[in-house]
XYZ file of C-alpha atoms in Angstrom:
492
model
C 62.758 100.597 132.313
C 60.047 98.782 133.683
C 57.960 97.773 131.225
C 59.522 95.448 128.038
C 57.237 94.392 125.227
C 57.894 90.946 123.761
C 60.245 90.613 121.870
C 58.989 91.099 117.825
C 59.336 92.785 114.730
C 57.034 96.306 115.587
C 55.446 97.940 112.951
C 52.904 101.175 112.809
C 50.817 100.716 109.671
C 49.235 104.319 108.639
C 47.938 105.195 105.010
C 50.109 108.775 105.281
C 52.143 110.625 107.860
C 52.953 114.321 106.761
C 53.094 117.565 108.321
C 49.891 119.705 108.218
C 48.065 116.518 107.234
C 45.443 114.604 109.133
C 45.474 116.841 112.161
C 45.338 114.796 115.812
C 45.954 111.668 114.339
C 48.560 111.872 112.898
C 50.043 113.547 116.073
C 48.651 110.353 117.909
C 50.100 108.361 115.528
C 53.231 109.394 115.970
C 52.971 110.114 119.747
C 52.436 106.721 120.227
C 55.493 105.622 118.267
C 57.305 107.790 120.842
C 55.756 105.755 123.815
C 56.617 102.325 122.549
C 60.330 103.470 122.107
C 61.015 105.713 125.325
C 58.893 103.498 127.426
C 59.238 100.141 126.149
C 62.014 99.618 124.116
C 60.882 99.390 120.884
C 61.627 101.294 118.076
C 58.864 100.140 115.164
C 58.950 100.734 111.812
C 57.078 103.543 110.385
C 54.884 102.490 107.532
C 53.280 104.767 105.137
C 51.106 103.591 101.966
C 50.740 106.604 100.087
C 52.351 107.784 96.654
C 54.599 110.620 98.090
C 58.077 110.416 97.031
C 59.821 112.907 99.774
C 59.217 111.127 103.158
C 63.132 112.111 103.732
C 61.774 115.597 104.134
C 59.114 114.432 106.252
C 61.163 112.735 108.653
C 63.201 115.955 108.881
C 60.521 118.170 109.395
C 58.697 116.358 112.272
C 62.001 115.858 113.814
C 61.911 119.619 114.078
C 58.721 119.838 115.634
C 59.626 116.959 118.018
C 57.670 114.102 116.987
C 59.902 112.179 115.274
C 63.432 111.349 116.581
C 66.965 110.238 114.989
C 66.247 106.685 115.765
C 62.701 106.672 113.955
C 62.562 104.657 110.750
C 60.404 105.078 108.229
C 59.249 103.381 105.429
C 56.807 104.033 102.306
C 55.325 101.980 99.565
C 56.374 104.107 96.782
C 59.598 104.936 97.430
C 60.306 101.091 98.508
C 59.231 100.509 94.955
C 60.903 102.934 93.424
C 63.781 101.869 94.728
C 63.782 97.919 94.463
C 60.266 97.097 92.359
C 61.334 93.155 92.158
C 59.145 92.429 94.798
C 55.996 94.089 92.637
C 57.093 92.191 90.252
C 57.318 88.808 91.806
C 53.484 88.926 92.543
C 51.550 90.631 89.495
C 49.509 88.425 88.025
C 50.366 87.845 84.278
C 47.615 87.883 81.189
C 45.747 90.594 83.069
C 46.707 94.151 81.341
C 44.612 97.280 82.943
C 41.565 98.047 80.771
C 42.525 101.746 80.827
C 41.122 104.507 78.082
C 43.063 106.085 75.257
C 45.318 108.868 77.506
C 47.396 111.616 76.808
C 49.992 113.095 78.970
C 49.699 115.978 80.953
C 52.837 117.451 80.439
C 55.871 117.143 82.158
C 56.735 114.535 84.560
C 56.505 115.784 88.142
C 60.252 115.791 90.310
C 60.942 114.395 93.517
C 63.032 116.737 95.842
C 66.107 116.122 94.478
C 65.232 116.624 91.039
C 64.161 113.321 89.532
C 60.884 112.243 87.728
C 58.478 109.909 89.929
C 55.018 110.214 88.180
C 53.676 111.241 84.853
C 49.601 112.020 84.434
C 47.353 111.156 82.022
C 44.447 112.447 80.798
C 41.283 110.596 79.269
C 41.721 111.606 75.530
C 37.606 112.118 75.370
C 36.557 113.187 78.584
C 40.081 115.362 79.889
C 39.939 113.701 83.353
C 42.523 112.086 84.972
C 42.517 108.495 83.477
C 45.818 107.356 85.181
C 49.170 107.776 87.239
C 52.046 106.312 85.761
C 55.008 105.757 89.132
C 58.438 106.065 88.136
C 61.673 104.449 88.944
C 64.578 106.219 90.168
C 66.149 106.261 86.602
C 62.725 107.153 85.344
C 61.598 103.774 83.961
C 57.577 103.256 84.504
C 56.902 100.710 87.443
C 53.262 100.783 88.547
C 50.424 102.443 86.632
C 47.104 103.018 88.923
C 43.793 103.725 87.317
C 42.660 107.000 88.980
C 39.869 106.248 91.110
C 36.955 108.609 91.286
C 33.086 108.769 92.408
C 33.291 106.653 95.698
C 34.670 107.384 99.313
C 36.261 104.008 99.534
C 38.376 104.304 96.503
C 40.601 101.707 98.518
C 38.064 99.293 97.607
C 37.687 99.609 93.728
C 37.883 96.826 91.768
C 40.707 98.010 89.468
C 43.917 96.621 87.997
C 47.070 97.973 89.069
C 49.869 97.399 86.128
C 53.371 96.040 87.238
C 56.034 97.492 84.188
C 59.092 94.927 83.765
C 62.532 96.061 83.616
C 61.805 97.361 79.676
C 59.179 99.152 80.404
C 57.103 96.911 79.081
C 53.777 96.200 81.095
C 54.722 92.224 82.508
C 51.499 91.726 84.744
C 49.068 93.581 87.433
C 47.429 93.691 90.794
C 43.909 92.908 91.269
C 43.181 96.336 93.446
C 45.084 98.119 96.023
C 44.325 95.222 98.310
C 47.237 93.510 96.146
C 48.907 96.241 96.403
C 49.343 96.992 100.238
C 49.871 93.287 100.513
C 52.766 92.785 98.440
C 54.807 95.692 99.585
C 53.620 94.651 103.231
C 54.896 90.779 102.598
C 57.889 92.625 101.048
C 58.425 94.920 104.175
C 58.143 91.761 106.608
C 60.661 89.864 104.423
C 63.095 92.019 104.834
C 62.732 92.300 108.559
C 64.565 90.690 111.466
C 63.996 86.760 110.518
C 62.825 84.508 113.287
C 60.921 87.059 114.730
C 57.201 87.327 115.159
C 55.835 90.328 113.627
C 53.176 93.050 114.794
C 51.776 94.950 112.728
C 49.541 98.206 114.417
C 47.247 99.465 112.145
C 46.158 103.568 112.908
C 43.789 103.893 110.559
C 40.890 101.769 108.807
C 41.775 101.677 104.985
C 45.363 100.608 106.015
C 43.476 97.384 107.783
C 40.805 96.752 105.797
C 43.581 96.010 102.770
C 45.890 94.231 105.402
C 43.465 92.046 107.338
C 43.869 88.913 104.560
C 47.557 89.357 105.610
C 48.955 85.345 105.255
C 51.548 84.607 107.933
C 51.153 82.390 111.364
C 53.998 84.707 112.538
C 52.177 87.688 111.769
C 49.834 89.521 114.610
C 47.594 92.184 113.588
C 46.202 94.437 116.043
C 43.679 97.621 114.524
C 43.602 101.252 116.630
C 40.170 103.453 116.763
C 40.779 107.409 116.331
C 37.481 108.451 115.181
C 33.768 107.471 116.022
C 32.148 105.089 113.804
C 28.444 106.618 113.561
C 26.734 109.549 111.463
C 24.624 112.123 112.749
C 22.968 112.553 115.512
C 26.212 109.989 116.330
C 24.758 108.384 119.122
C 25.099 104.596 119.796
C 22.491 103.485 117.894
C 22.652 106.137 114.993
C 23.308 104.945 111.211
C 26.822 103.832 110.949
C 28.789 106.192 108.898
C 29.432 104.246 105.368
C 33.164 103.880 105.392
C 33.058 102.463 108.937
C 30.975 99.755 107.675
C 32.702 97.983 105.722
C 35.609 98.056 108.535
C 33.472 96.278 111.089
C 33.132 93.748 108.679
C 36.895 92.942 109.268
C 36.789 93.301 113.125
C 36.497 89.186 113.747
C 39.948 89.032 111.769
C 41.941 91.390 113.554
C 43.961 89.795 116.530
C 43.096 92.975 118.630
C 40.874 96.173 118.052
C 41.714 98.789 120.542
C 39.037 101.398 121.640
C 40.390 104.523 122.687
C 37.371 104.827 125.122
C 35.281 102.533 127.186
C 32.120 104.483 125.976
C 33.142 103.922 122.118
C 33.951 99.875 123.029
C 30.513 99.392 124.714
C 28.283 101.510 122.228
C 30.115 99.088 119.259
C 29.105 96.178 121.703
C 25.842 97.090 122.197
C 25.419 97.347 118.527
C 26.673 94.188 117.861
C 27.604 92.454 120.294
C 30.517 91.306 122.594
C 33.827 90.505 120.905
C 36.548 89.205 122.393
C 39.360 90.721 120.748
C 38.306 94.465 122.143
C 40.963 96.386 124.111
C 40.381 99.746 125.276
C 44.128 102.002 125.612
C 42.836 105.568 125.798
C 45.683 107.937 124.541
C 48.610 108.816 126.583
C 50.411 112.230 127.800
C 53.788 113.305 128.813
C 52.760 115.229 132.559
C 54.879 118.655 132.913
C 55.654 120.493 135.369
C 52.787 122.753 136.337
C 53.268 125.832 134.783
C 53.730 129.010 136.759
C 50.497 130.402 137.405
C 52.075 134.230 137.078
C 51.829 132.969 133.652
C 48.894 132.358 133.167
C 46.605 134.827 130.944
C 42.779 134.766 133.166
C 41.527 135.991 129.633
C 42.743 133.715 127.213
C 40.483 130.851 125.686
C 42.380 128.830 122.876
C 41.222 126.086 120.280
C 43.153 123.801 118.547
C 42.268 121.747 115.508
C 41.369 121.976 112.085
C 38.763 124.859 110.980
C 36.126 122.613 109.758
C 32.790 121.964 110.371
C 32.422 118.984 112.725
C 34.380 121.197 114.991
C 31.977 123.823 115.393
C 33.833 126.336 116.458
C 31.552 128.897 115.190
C 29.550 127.696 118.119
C 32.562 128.965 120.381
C 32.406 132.060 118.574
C 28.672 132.888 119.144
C 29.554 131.601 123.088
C 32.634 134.509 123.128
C 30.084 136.685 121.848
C 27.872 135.977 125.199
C 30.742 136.425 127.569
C 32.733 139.217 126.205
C 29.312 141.134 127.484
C 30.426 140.584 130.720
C 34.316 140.104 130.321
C 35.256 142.532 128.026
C 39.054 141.431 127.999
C 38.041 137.774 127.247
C 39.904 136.504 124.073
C 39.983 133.349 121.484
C 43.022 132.400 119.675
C 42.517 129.623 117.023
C 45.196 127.761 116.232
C 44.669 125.535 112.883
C 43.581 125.788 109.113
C 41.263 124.211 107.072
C 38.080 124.567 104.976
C 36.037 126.739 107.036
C 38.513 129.721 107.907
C 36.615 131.733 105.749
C 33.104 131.288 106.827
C 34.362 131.469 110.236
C 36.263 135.137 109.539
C 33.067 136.573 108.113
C 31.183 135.187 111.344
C 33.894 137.013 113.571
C 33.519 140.307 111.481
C 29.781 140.285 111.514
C 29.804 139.365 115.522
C 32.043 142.236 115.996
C 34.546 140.697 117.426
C 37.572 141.193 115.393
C 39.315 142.607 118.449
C 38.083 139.635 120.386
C 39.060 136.719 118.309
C 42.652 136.134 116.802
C 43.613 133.017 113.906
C 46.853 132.103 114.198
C 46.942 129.131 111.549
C 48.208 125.795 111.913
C 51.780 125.877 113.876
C 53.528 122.689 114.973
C 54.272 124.089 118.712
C 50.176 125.707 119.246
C 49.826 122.771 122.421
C 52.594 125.354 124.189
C 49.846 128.294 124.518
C 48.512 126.230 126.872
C 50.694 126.627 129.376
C 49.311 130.827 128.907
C 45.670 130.104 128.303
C 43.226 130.122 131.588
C 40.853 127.571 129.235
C 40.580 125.044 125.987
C 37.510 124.804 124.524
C 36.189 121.743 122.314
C 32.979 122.177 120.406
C 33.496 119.302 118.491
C 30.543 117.200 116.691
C 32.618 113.862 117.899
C 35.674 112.727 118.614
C 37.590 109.531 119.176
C 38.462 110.330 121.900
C 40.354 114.064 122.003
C 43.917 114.246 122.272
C 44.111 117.945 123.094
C 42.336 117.703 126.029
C 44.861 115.537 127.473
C 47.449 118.209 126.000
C 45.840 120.918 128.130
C 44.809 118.892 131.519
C 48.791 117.831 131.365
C 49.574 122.000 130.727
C 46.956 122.091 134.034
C 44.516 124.168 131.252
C 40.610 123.503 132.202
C 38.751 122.287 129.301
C 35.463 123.221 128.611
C 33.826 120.602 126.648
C 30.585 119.504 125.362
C 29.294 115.830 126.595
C 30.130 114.577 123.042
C 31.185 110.927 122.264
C 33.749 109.934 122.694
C 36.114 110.745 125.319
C 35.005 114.064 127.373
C 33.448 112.499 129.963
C 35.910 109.979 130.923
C 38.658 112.681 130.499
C 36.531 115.340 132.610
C 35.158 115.417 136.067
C 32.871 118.423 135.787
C 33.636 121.547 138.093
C 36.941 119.760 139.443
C 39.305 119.929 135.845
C 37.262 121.642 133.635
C 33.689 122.103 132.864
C 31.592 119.607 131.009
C 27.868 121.267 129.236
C 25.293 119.820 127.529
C 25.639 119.194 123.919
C 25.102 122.099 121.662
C 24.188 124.342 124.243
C 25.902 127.653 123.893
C 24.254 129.482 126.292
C 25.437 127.261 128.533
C 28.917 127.170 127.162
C 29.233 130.854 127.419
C 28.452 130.503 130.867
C 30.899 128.290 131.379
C 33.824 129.864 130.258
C 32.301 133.085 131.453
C 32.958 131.303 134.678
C 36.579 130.819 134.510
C 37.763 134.395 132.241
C 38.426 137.023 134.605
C 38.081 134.845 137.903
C 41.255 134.064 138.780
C 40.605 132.621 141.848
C 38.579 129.494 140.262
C 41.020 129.767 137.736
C 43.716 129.070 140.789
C 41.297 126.069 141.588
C 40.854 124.345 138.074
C 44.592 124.886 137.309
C 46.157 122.407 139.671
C 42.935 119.975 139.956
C 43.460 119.733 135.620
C 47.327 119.149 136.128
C 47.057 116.496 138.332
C 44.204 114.191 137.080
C 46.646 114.286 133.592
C 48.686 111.655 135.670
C 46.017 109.052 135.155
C 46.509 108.890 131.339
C 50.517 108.904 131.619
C 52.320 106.774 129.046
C 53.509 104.298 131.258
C 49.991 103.244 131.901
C 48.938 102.783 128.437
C 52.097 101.257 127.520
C 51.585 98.824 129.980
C 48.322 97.883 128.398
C 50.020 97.604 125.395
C 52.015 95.242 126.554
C 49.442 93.163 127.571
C 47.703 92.743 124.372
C 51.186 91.844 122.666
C 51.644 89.426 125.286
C 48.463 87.879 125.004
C 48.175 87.873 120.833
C 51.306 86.729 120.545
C 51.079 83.517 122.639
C 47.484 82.707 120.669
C 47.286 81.416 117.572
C 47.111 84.249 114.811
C 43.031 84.866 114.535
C 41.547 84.401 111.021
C 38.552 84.906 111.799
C 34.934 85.182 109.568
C 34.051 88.520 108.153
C 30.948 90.061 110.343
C 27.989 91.458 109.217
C 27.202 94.009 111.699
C 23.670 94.142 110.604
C 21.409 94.413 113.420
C 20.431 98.248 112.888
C 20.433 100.551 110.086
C 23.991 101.775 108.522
């Protein structure tokens, strides 16, 4: 094995990892865990900071779909406290009770898989919403009670008190937000780790490291990932910056590396607001096949994968079939995912006719394997971060037609030599597009191999070594505690 990262306590921070959840990150996510143990000899810890009581059934069931192994480790906040809650109570604060309303319970308490209590809700006496969770112990005893948050998309931020029960029952102190939260479970977590190691923490998404980035430690590195683009509509470089985003570039100075999963996304943020120089760009990473048998191929079949909502515009790719199955009668669409919009969308494929034409298969763990059958992907997404699937197919030597979206087609694409690359929005031109490849074999014969082998360029072992360069370099600076930004200079 070539490449060796140095050597440190490894962690991948992510606020949840389940099955169905979360869609191509959380397969990134967890893709990437893969990479750091089967090409550079690390096994991290898996670190989850939702209240879910069952990751033991989570492990098990992406083990069965092959993204998780019997090596990976995973821990969660709740169940760590549930478990051992001395560590909660070693930092709430006393003298500071919750201001919660009068509550009632809401029945029952709700059981873990194996059959034990782990939460009880209550209800706001006057109004009969939610005014509360109360977390159970293993034996049942009360150990955190959160307020329930509602009204505001960064709930992560809210300025409530989280109560810390004693060993009674009895409330013994509290944590000034989930900030306190995350960062007492986190201290906990690194604690208990391998002493006299370094540790590196990976955040995946932007909650998780917004609430981690006042992290104390010298020995503690932490480096934040990019999945998603960080602008609203029309989301172009200099477009309003979606909300939630905002307040995360207001961390980016304290991080000890942010890594872009595009060079596009890195420069439009620097372009923004300026150069920083703690910006990394690792795009995502793909296990290359063997081409499959082109026998096997179906010159009909057009698949999408993904969740069935509406940044994904796949009714778009519907109205595009529409245009081509004029011409190619036999062309077909098989849409693997669930989501919001399945409904809206199975009206629009009734109305269009095409209920011979178009076929929803749901959301199924192994859907990446039709394309080794399918003679295209399309992605009619609004954004992206940067598109895992595409790498999926191009490694399955599947074309992808794609709209020029940011982030990630273009630098995943060379038009006309792997796939197809059209104008934003323009389904006219999609159709023609895939009209192009469905029933033409012989460019189909073309695109195939061409797609297959540019896949090699984005091969784990070249983003892992890239990894390995950032830990190398973070690790021998000092840790970076730097001043909150104010990325100000345009409109959010």
């Amino acid at each position: 094995m070539g490449i060796r990262f140095p050597e440190a306590n490894y962690f991948i921070a992510s606020s949840r990892l389940r099955p169905g959840l979360d869609g191509g990150y959380t397969v990134s996510a967890l893709r990437r865990a893969q990479q750091f143990a089967e090409h550079a000899g690390v096994n991290p810890v898996l670190l989850t900071f939702d209240f879910w009581p069952d990751y033991d059934r989570v492990v098990e069931e992406f083990s069965a779909a092959g993204l998780m192994s019997g090596q990976t480790v995973v821990r969660n906040l709740l169940q760590d406290a549930r478990k051992n809650p001395a560590f909660l109570r070693e930092r709430a604060v006393a003298g500071k009770p919750s201001p919660l309303p009068t509550a009632r319970l809401a029945g029952e308490a709700d059981l873990d898989a194996q059959g034990r209590p782990w939460r009880i809700i209550a209800m706001d006496a006057e109004t009969g919403t939610i005014a509360h969770t109360d977390f159970l112990d293993l034996e049942g005893r009360p150990v955190l009670r959160v307020p329930y948050v509602t009204g505001r998309a960064d709930w992560h931020r809210a300025p409530i008190l989280i109560t810390v029960f004693g060993e009674d029952g009895s409330p013994l102190g509290s944590l000034e937000g989930f900030s306190a939260l995350y960062l007492a479970w986190m201290q906990h977590v690194i604690d208990t780790s391998t002493p006299g190691l370094a540790s590196v923490v990976v955040c995946e998404s932007r909650q998780v490291g917004e609430l981690l980035a006042d992290l104390p430690g010298d020995d503690v590195r932490l480096v934040h990932t990019v999945h998603s683009a960080h602008t609203s509509a029309p989301y172009q470089w200099d477009s309003p910056v979606d909300g939630l985003w905002a307040s995360w570039l207001d961390e980016i100075d304290r991080f000890d590396a942010v890594i872009w999963l595009t060079d596009a996304q890195r420069r439009a943020v620097e372009k923004r607001f300026g150069a920083h120089d703690n910006f990394w760009v690792v795009p995502h990473a793909v296990d290359v096949e063997a081409l499959p048998d082109p026998e096997g191929r179906d010159p009909n079949l057009v698949v999408m994968i993904g969740r069935l909502a509406a940044l994904k515009r796949l009714d778009q790719a519907i109205a595009a079939l529409a245009i081509v199955v004029r011409d190619t009668p036999a062309a077909r669409l098989v849409l693997y995912g669930d989501g919001p919009d399945e409904g809206r969308l199975r009206g629009l494929v009734a109305a269009s006719g095409l209920a011979d034409a178009v076929e929803f298969r749901g959301h199924r763990p192994d859907a990446v394997e039709s394309l080794n059958q399918a003679a295209a992907l399309i992605l009619t997404s609004t954004y992206e971060g940067q598109g895992l699937v595409v790498l999926e197919a191009l490694a399955r030597g599947c074309p992808v037609v794609s709209y020029d979206i940011n982030y990630g087609p273009s630098e995943m694409l060379v038009d006309g030599e792997n796939g197809i690359l059209v104008a934003n929005g323009d389904i006219r031109a999609l159709a023609d597009a895939v009209g192009s490849i469905l029933g033409h074999p012989e460019r189909l014969a073309v695109l195939s191999p061409a797609a297959h082998e540019s896949s090699r360029r984005h091969a784990p072992e070249t983003s892992m070594s890239r990894m390995a360069e950032i830990f190398e370099t973070v690790l021998s600076r000092p840790r970076r505690y730097g001043a909150r930004s104010s990325p100000d200079a345009s409109p959010r």
